[in-house]
Amino acid sequence: MADTAAKREADSVGTEDLSQKAKRAKADSENGGGEKEPESKNILSDFKTSSILSESAREKNIFIHGKLADQEAVVILEKTPITEDSLAELFSGSRLKLQMRNDIYSTYLLQAPPQLNEIKTTVVCPATEKHVKKYQRQESFLVEEKGEDYESITLPYIQKQSFSVQWVYNILEKKAEADRIVYEDPDPEVGFVLLPDFKWDQKQVDNLYLIAITHQRDIRSLRDLTSEHLPLLQNIFHKGKEAILQCYKLPASKLRVYLHYQPSYYHLHVHFTKLGYEAPGCGVERAHLLADVIQNLQSDPQYYKTRTLYFPLRADDGLLSKFKEAGRL
Ligand code: DD3
């Protein structure tokens, strides 16, 4: 959805260059996002819950493991924030059930009209063991990875795993999510696609979360970067920030631009999140500011080949076992 509420809000303020670009990208892609489910069809109507992987009353989400037509599936449900532009309709169009009244205080349950009471739903199906594990609450351990450890432990492990990044290629080839692309630089060397991450519902700029995915396919992670990649990184940094300013009216001073190490998928990508929004994975143990990455490579072309990097691994992560076997933990 190129024309989201967050964008519409930004559009009404000023320039439209980027939304036009996004619309062109949308027009260019013939049926790019794949078939949309007809609104009447509910593929979750016969979902069978096996177990709750995790839940958070504070975050108002729940991660469920179950079966969808005999296939393993993970379903993520999350209540979305209340936005200012929905308030008038919320107040006028709801049923209000009184719970209690006491002096000047009263509490109610407000039954909102269905279109204002939507639950963001993500379905992974067929889900692998890895998907199921990913959402189970787990203890984490900080790993110290020397340059040599990367070569002898981490790299062989990620090569053997051959994690599928088909969904990334679908985005780059406009076979999926083409209508969600916010900006694209098509250059094969320094180009990238900028689009909203799955985690963002795009209803408010407050929790803005975009990812820039590189057209180059052979860069796995931070560890593969050398000064050779500076033009690519600078291009993403510069054009990504510019696109977000155009499209969402958010200046660079409101953005946190970073890479994950370890990443959750081994195709180079950069995260753009709004400052003040504590996005999952934006802590010091996993996030590397793109500005720092660029400077480090400028002062030492081999910086990320030689430095010791620290990152957390979950108790059930196969890579953690490899570090233990190697006596590095
Ligand atoms: C993923 C990391 C991966 C479950 C879930 C997400 N942004 C994605 C497919 C399409 C996407 C993402 C793996 C997978 Cl919920 C397992 O993320 C994606 N499209 N992060 C976008 N826009």
CSV table of C-alpha atoms and ligand atoms in Angstrom, one decimal:
chain,number,residue,atom,x,y,z
A,1,MET,CA,0.0,0.0,0.0
A,2,ALA,CA,1.9,3.1,-1.2
A,3,ASP,CA,-0.8,5.4,-0.1
A,4,THR,CA,-0.8,4.8,3.6
A,5,ALA,CA,-2.2,6.9,6.3
A,6,ALA,CA,1.3,7.9,7.5
A,7,LYS,CA,2.1,9.0,3.9
A,8,ARG,CA,-1.2,10.7,3.3
A,9,GLU,CA,-0.5,12.8,6.4
A,10,ALA,CA,3.0,13.7,5.2
A,11,ASP,CA,1.7,14.4,1.7
A,12,SER,CA,-0.8,16.9,2.9
A,13,VAL,CA,2.1,18.9,4.4
A,14,GLY,CA,4.2,19.6,1.3
A,15,THR,CA,6.2,18.1,-1.5
A,16,GLU,CA,5.0,15.1,-3.4
A,17,ASP,CA,8.0,14.0,-5.4
A,18,LEU,CA,8.5,10.8,-3.6
A,19,SER,CA,4.9,9.6,-3.4
A,20,GLN,CA,4.8,10.1,-7.1
A,21,LYS,CA,7.9,7.9,-7.5
A,22,ALA,CA,6.2,5.3,-5.3
A,23,LYS,CA,3.1,5.5,-7.4
A,24,ARG,CA,5.2,5.1,-10.6
A,25,ALA,CA,6.8,2.0,-9.1
A,26,LYS,CA,3.3,0.8,-8.3
A,27,ALA,CA,2.1,1.4,-11.9
A,28,ASP,CA,5.3,-0.3,-13.3
A,29,SER,CA,4.7,-3.5,-11.5
A,30,GLU,CA,2.0,-5.6,-13.0
A,31,ASN,CA,0.2,-7.3,-10.2
A,32,GLY,CA,3.5,-7.1,-8.2
A,33,GLY,CA,2.3,-7.9,-4.7
A,34,GLY,CA,0.8,-11.2,-5.8
A,35,GLU,CA,-2.9,-11.9,-5.3
A,36,LYS,CA,-4.5,-10.2,-2.4
A,37,GLU,CA,-6.8,-12.3,-0.3
A,38,PRO,CA,-10.4,-11.4,-1.1
A,39,GLU,CA,-11.7,-9.6,2.0
A,40,SER,CA,-14.4,-12.2,2.6
A,41,LYS,CA,-12.1,-15.1,2.7
A,42,ASN,CA,-10.5,-15.8,6.1
A,43,ILE,CA,-7.7,-18.3,5.9
A,44,LEU,CA,-7.4,-18.2,9.7
A,45,SER,CA,-11.0,-19.5,10.2
A,46,ASP,CA,-9.7,-23.1,10.6
A,47,PHE,CA,-6.4,-22.2,12.3
A,48,LYS,CA,-5.7,-24.8,15.1
A,49,THR,CA,-3.6,-23.4,18.0
A,50,SER,CA,-0.9,-25.7,19.3
A,51,SER,CA,0.8,-23.4,21.7
A,52,ILE,CA,1.4,-19.8,22.7
A,53,LEU,CA,5.1,-19.0,21.9
A,54,SER,CA,5.0,-15.7,23.7
A,55,GLU,CA,2.7,-12.8,24.6
A,56,SER,CA,3.0,-9.4,26.0
A,57,ALA,CA,0.2,-7.4,27.7
A,58,ARG,CA,2.4,-4.3,27.5
A,59,GLU,CA,3.1,-4.7,23.7
A,60,LYS,CA,-0.4,-6.0,23.2
A,61,ASN,CA,0.7,-8.8,21.0
A,62,ILE,CA,0.7,-12.6,21.0
A,63,PHE,CA,2.8,-15.2,19.0
A,64,ILE,CA,0.9,-18.4,18.3
A,65,HIS,CA,2.2,-21.7,16.9
A,66,GLY,CA,-0.4,-23.9,15.2
A,67,LYS,CA,-1.6,-25.6,12.1
A,68,LEU,CA,-3.2,-24.2,9.0
A,69,ALA,CA,-4.6,-26.9,6.8
A,70,ASP,CA,-2.1,-29.5,8.0
A,71,GLN,CA,0.8,-27.1,7.7
A,72,GLU,CA,2.9,-25.7,10.5
A,73,ALA,CA,2.2,-22.0,11.0
A,74,VAL,CA,3.1,-19.1,13.2
A,75,VAL,CA,0.5,-16.3,13.6
A,76,ILE,CA,1.4,-13.0,15.2
A,77,LEU,CA,-1.5,-10.8,16.4
A,78,GLU,CA,-0.9,-7.2,17.5
A,79,LYS,CA,-3.3,-4.4,18.5
A,80,THR,CA,-2.4,-1.3,16.7
A,81,PRO,CA,-2.0,2.2,18.2
A,82,ILE,CA,-4.9,4.6,18.3
A,83,THR,CA,-4.3,7.4,15.8
A,84,GLU,CA,-5.5,11.0,16.1
A,85,ASP,CA,-7.3,11.0,12.7
A,86,SER,CA,-9.6,8.2,13.9
A,87,LEU,CA,-10.8,10.0,17.1
A,88,ALA,CA,-13.8,11.7,15.7
A,89,GLU,CA,-15.2,8.5,14.3
A,90,LEU,CA,-14.2,6.6,17.4
A,91,PHE,CA,-16.1,8.9,19.7
A,92,SER,CA,-19.2,9.3,17.5
A,93,GLY,CA,-19.5,5.8,16.0
A,94,SER,CA,-18.9,3.5,19.0
A,95,ARG,CA,-21.0,1.8,21.7
A,96,LEU,CA,-20.0,2.8,25.2
A,97,LYS,CA,-20.4,0.2,28.0
A,98,LEU,CA,-20.2,1.6,31.5
A,99,GLN,CA,-18.0,-0.4,33.9
A,100,MET,CA,-18.1,1.7,37.0
A,101,ARG,CA,-18.7,5.2,38.2
A,102,ASN,CA,-17.2,6.7,41.3
A,103,ASP,CA,-17.2,10.4,42.1
A,104,ILE,CA,-15.7,12.3,39.2
A,105,TYR,CA,-14.3,9.0,37.8
A,106,SER,CA,-15.8,6.5,35.4
A,107,THR,CA,-14.5,3.7,33.3
A,108,TYR,CA,-16.0,2.2,30.1
A,109,LEU,CA,-15.4,-0.4,27.5
A,110,LEU,CA,-15.7,1.3,24.2
A,111,GLN,CA,-16.8,-0.9,21.3
A,112,ALA,CA,-15.3,0.6,18.2
A,113,PRO,CA,-16.6,0.2,14.7
A,114,PRO,CA,-14.8,-2.8,13.1
A,115,GLN,CA,-12.7,-0.6,10.7
A,116,LEU,CA,-11.2,1.1,13.8
A,117,ASN,CA,-10.7,-2.1,15.7
A,118,GLU,CA,-8.3,-3.9,13.4
A,119,ILE,CA,-5.6,-6.3,14.6
A,120,LYS,CA,-2.3,-6.4,12.7
A,121,THR,CA,-1.9,-10.0,11.7
A,122,THR,CA,1.2,-11.7,10.3
A,123,VAL,CA,1.1,-15.3,9.1
A,124,VAL,CA,4.2,-17.5,8.4
A,125,CYS,CA,3.1,-20.7,6.7
A,126,PRO,CA,4.6,-23.2,6.2
A,127,ALA,CA,6.7,-22.2,9.2
A,128,THR,CA,10.0,-24.0,9.9
A,129,GLU,CA,11.3,-25.1,13.3
A,130,LYS,CA,13.4,-21.9,13.1
A,131,HIS,CA,10.4,-19.7,12.8
A,132,VAL,CA,8.8,-21.4,15.8
A,133,LYS,CA,11.9,-21.0,17.9
A,134,LYS,CA,12.4,-17.4,16.9
A,135,TYR,CA,9.3,-16.3,18.7
A,136,GLN,CA,9.7,-18.5,21.8
A,137,ARG,CA,10.9,-16.5,24.8
A,138,GLN,CA,14.6,-17.5,25.3
A,139,GLU,CA,17.5,-16.5,27.4
A,140,SER,CA,20.3,-14.7,25.5
A,141,PHE,CA,24.1,-14.9,25.8
A,142,LEU,CA,26.6,-12.4,24.6
A,143,VAL,CA,29.1,-13.9,22.2
A,144,GLU,CA,32.6,-12.4,21.5
A,145,GLU,CA,33.4,-13.1,17.8
A,146,LYS,CA,37.0,-12.4,16.8
A,147,GLY,CA,37.9,-12.0,13.1
A,148,GLU,CA,39.2,-15.6,13.1
A,149,ASP,CA,36.0,-16.9,14.9
A,150,TYR,CA,33.9,-15.4,12.1
A,151,GLU,CA,36.0,-17.4,9.5
A,152,SER,CA,36.1,-20.7,11.4
A,153,ILE,CA,32.8,-20.7,13.2
A,154,THR,CA,30.2,-18.2,12.0
A,155,LEU,CA,30.8,-18.3,8.3
A,156,PRO,CA,30.7,-22.1,7.9
A,157,TYR,CA,27.6,-22.2,10.0
A,158,ILE,CA,25.6,-19.6,8.0
A,159,GLN,CA,26.8,-21.3,4.7
A,160,LYS,CA,25.6,-24.7,5.9
A,161,GLN,CA,22.3,-23.3,7.0
A,162,SER,CA,21.6,-21.6,3.7
A,163,PHE,CA,18.8,-19.5,5.1
A,164,SER,CA,16.3,-18.7,2.4
A,165,VAL,CA,16.2,-15.0,1.3
A,166,GLN,CA,13.6,-15.7,-1.5
A,167,TRP,CA,11.4,-13.1,0.0
A,168,VAL,CA,14.2,-10.5,-0.4
A,169,TYR,CA,14.7,-11.5,-4.1
A,170,ASN,CA,10.9,-11.2,-4.6
A,171,ILE,CA,11.1,-7.6,-3.4
A,172,LEU,CA,14.1,-6.8,-5.6
A,173,GLU,CA,12.4,-8.4,-8.6
A,174,LYS,CA,9.0,-6.7,-7.9
A,175,LYS,CA,7.4,-10.1,-7.5
A,176,ALA,CA,6.1,-9.1,-4.0
A,177,GLU,CA,5.4,-5.9,-2.1
A,178,ALA,CA,6.1,-3.8,-5.3
A,179,ASP,CA,3.3,-1.5,-4.3
A,180,ARG,CA,4.9,-0.8,-0.9
A,181,ILE,CA,8.2,0.4,-2.3
A,182,VAL,CA,8.9,3.9,-1.1
A,183,TYR,CA,12.1,4.6,-3.1
A,184,GLU,CA,14.3,2.7,-5.4
A,185,ASP,CA,17.8,3.3,-6.8
A,186,PRO,CA,18.0,0.6,-9.5
A,187,ASP,CA,21.8,0.8,-9.9
A,188,PRO,CA,23.2,-2.8,-9.6
A,189,GLU,CA,26.3,-1.7,-7.7
A,190,VAL,CA,25.1,1.0,-5.3
A,191,GLY,CA,21.3,0.7,-5.7
A,192,PHE,CA,18.7,-0.4,-3.2
A,193,VAL,CA,15.0,-0.7,-2.5
A,194,LEU,CA,13.5,1.2,0.5
A,195,LEU,CA,10.2,-0.1,1.9
A,196,PRO,CA,8.3,-0.5,5.1
A,197,ASP,CA,9.4,-3.4,7.3
A,198,PHE,CA,6.8,-6.0,8.2
A,199,LYS,CA,6.8,-4.7,11.8
A,200,TRP,CA,5.4,-1.3,10.8
A,201,ASP,CA,1.7,-0.9,10.3
A,202,GLN,CA,2.3,2.4,8.5
A,203,LYS,CA,-0.6,4.1,10.3
A,204,GLN,CA,1.5,6.6,12.2
A,205,VAL,CA,5.0,7.9,11.7
A,206,ASP,CA,5.6,7.4,15.4
A,207,ASN,CA,6.9,3.9,15.0
A,208,LEU,CA,8.3,4.3,11.5
A,209,TYR,CA,10.4,1.3,10.4
A,210,LEU,CA,11.8,1.0,6.9
A,211,ILE,CA,14.4,-1.3,5.4
A,212,ALA,CA,16.8,-0.6,2.6
A,213,ILE,CA,17.7,-3.8,0.7
A,214,THR,CA,20.7,-3.7,-1.6
A,215,HIS,CA,20.5,-4.8,-5.2
A,216,GLN,CA,23.9,-6.5,-4.7
A,217,ARG,CA,23.3,-10.0,-3.6
A,218,ASP,CA,26.7,-11.2,-2.4
A,219,ILE,CA,27.0,-9.1,0.7
A,220,ARG,CA,25.9,-11.2,3.7
A,221,SER,CA,26.5,-8.9,6.6
A,222,LEU,CA,28.6,-6.3,8.3
A,223,ARG,CA,31.5,-8.8,8.2
A,224,ASP,CA,31.6,-8.7,4.4
A,225,LEU,CA,31.9,-4.9,4.2
A,226,THR,CA,35.2,-3.2,3.2
A,227,SER,CA,36.0,0.3,2.0
A,228,GLU,CA,35.0,-1.0,-1.5
A,229,HIS,CA,31.4,-0.8,-0.3
A,230,LEU,CA,31.6,2.9,0.9
A,231,PRO,CA,29.9,4.2,-2.3
A,232,LEU,CA,27.0,1.8,-1.6
A,233,LEU,CA,26.7,2.6,2.1
A,234,GLN,CA,26.9,6.4,1.5
A,235,ASN,CA,24.3,6.1,-1.2
A,236,ILE,CA,21.9,4.3,1.0
A,237,PHE,CA,22.6,6.7,3.9
A,238,HIS,CA,22.1,9.8,1.7
A,239,LYS,CA,19.2,8.7,-0.5
A,240,GLY,CA,17.4,6.8,2.2
A,241,LYS,CA,17.3,9.8,4.5
A,242,GLU,CA,16.2,12.1,1.6
A,243,ALA,CA,13.4,9.7,0.6
A,244,ILE,CA,12.1,9.6,4.2
A,245,LEU,CA,12.2,13.3,4.4
A,246,GLN,CA,10.2,13.7,1.2
A,247,CYS,CA,7.8,10.9,1.9
A,248,TYR,CA,7.2,11.2,5.7
A,249,LYS,CA,8.5,14.7,6.4
A,250,LEU,CA,10.9,13.2,8.9
A,251,PRO,CA,14.4,14.9,9.0
A,252,ALA,CA,17.6,12.9,9.4
A,253,SER,CA,17.8,14.2,13.0
A,254,LYS,CA,14.8,12.1,13.8
A,255,LEU,CA,16.2,8.9,12.4
A,256,ARG,CA,18.2,6.0,13.7
A,257,VAL,CA,19.9,4.4,10.7
A,258,TYR,CA,21.7,1.1,11.5
A,259,LEU,CA,22.7,-2.5,10.6
A,260,HIS,CA,22.2,-5.5,12.7
A,261,TYR,CA,25.0,-7.9,13.6
A,262,GLN,CA,24.0,-10.8,13.6
A,263,PRO,CA,21.3,-9.9,11.0
A,264,SER,CA,18.1,-12.0,10.9
A,265,TYR,CA,18.7,-12.6,7.2
A,266,TYR,CA,22.1,-12.7,5.3
A,267,HIS,CA,21.4,-10.2,2.6
A,268,LEU,CA,22.7,-6.7,3.3
A,269,HIS,CA,20.0,-4.4,4.6
A,270,VAL,CA,19.9,-1.2,6.6
A,271,HIS,CA,17.2,-0.3,9.2
A,272,PHE,CA,15.7,3.2,9.4
A,273,THR,CA,13.6,3.7,12.5
A,274,LYS,CA,12.2,6.8,14.2
A,275,LEU,CA,14.3,8.1,17.1
A,276,GLY,CA,12.3,7.6,20.3
A,277,TYR,CA,10.7,4.4,19.0
A,278,GLU,CA,12.4,1.6,20.8
A,279,ALA,CA,12.4,-0.8,17.8
A,280,PRO,CA,13.3,-4.4,18.6
A,281,GLY,CA,17.0,-4.9,18.0
A,282,CYS,CA,18.0,-1.3,18.2
A,283,GLY,CA,20.1,-1.8,21.4
A,284,VAL,CA,23.8,-1.5,21.6
A,285,GLU,CA,24.4,-5.2,21.6
A,286,ARG,CA,23.0,-5.6,18.1
A,287,ALA,CA,22.8,-2.3,16.3
A,288,HIS,CA,25.7,-0.6,14.4
A,289,LEU,CA,24.9,3.0,13.3
A,290,LEU,CA,25.5,3.3,9.6
A,291,ALA,CA,27.3,6.6,10.2
A,292,ASP,CA,29.8,4.7,12.4
A,293,VAL,CA,30.2,1.9,9.9
A,294,ILE,CA,31.0,4.4,7.2
A,295,GLN,CA,33.6,6.1,9.4
A,296,ASN,CA,35.2,2.9,10.6
A,297,LEU,CA,35.6,1.7,7.0
A,298,GLN,CA,37.1,5.1,6.0
A,299,SER,CA,39.7,4.9,8.7
A,300,ASP,CA,40.4,1.1,8.2
A,301,PRO,CA,39.3,-0.6,4.9
A,302,GLN,CA,39.4,-4.0,6.7
A,303,TYR,CA,37.8,-2.8,9.9
A,304,TYR,CA,34.9,-5.4,9.9
A,305,LYS,CA,37.2,-8.2,8.9
A,306,THR,CA,39.5,-7.8,11.8
A,307,ARG,CA,37.6,-6.4,14.7
A,308,THR,CA,36.1,-8.4,17.5
A,309,LEU,CA,32.3,-8.1,17.3
A,310,TYR,CA,29.9,-8.8,20.2
A,311,PHE,CA,26.3,-9.9,19.8
A,312,PRO,CA,23.6,-11.8,21.7
A,313,LEU,CA,22.5,-15.3,20.7
A,314,ARG,CA,19.5,-17.1,22.0
A,315,ALA,CA,19.9,-20.2,24.1
A,316,ASP,CA,18.5,-22.5,21.3
A,317,ASP,CA,20.5,-20.9,18.5
A,318,GLY,CA,22.6,-23.4,16.6
A,319,LEU,CA,25.4,-20.9,16.3
A,320,LEU,CA,25.6,-20.6,20.1
A,321,SER,CA,26.3,-24.4,20.2
A,322,LYS,CA,29.1,-23.9,17.7
A,323,PHE,CA,30.7,-21.2,19.8
A,324,LYS,CA,30.4,-23.5,22.9
A,325,GLU,CA,32.0,-26.4,21.0
A,326,ALA,CA,34.9,-24.2,20.0
A,327,GLY,CA,35.4,-23.3,23.6
A,328,ARG,CA,34.6,-19.6,22.9
A,329,LEU,CA,31.9,-19.4,25.6
B,1,DD3,C1,10.6,-12.4,8.7
B,1,DD3,C2,12.8,-11.2,8.8
B,1,DD3,C3,11.6,-11.6,7.9
B,1,DD3,C4,8.8,-13.9,10.1
B,1,DD3,C5,8.6,-12.6,9.9
B,1,DD3,C6,9.5,-11.9,9.2
B,1,DD3,N1,9.8,-6.7,5.7
B,1,DD3,C7,10.3,-10.4,6.2
B,1,DD3,C8,9.2,-11.5,4.4
B,1,DD3,C9,8.8,-10.3,3.9
B,1,DD3,C10,9.9,-9.1,5.7
B,1,DD3,C11,10.2,-7.9,6.3
B,1,DD3,C12,10.8,-13.8,8.9
B,1,DD3,C13,9.9,-11.6,5.6
B,1,DD3,CL1,7.2,-11.9,10.5
B,1,DD3,C14,9.9,-14.5,9.6
B,1,DD3,O1,11.0,-10.4,7.4
B,1,DD3,C15,9.1,-9.1,4.5
B,1,DD3,N2,8.7,-7.9,4.0
B,1,DD3,N3,10.9,-7.8,7.5
B,1,DD3,C16,9.1,-6.8,4.6
B,1,DD3,N4,8.6,-5.6,4.1
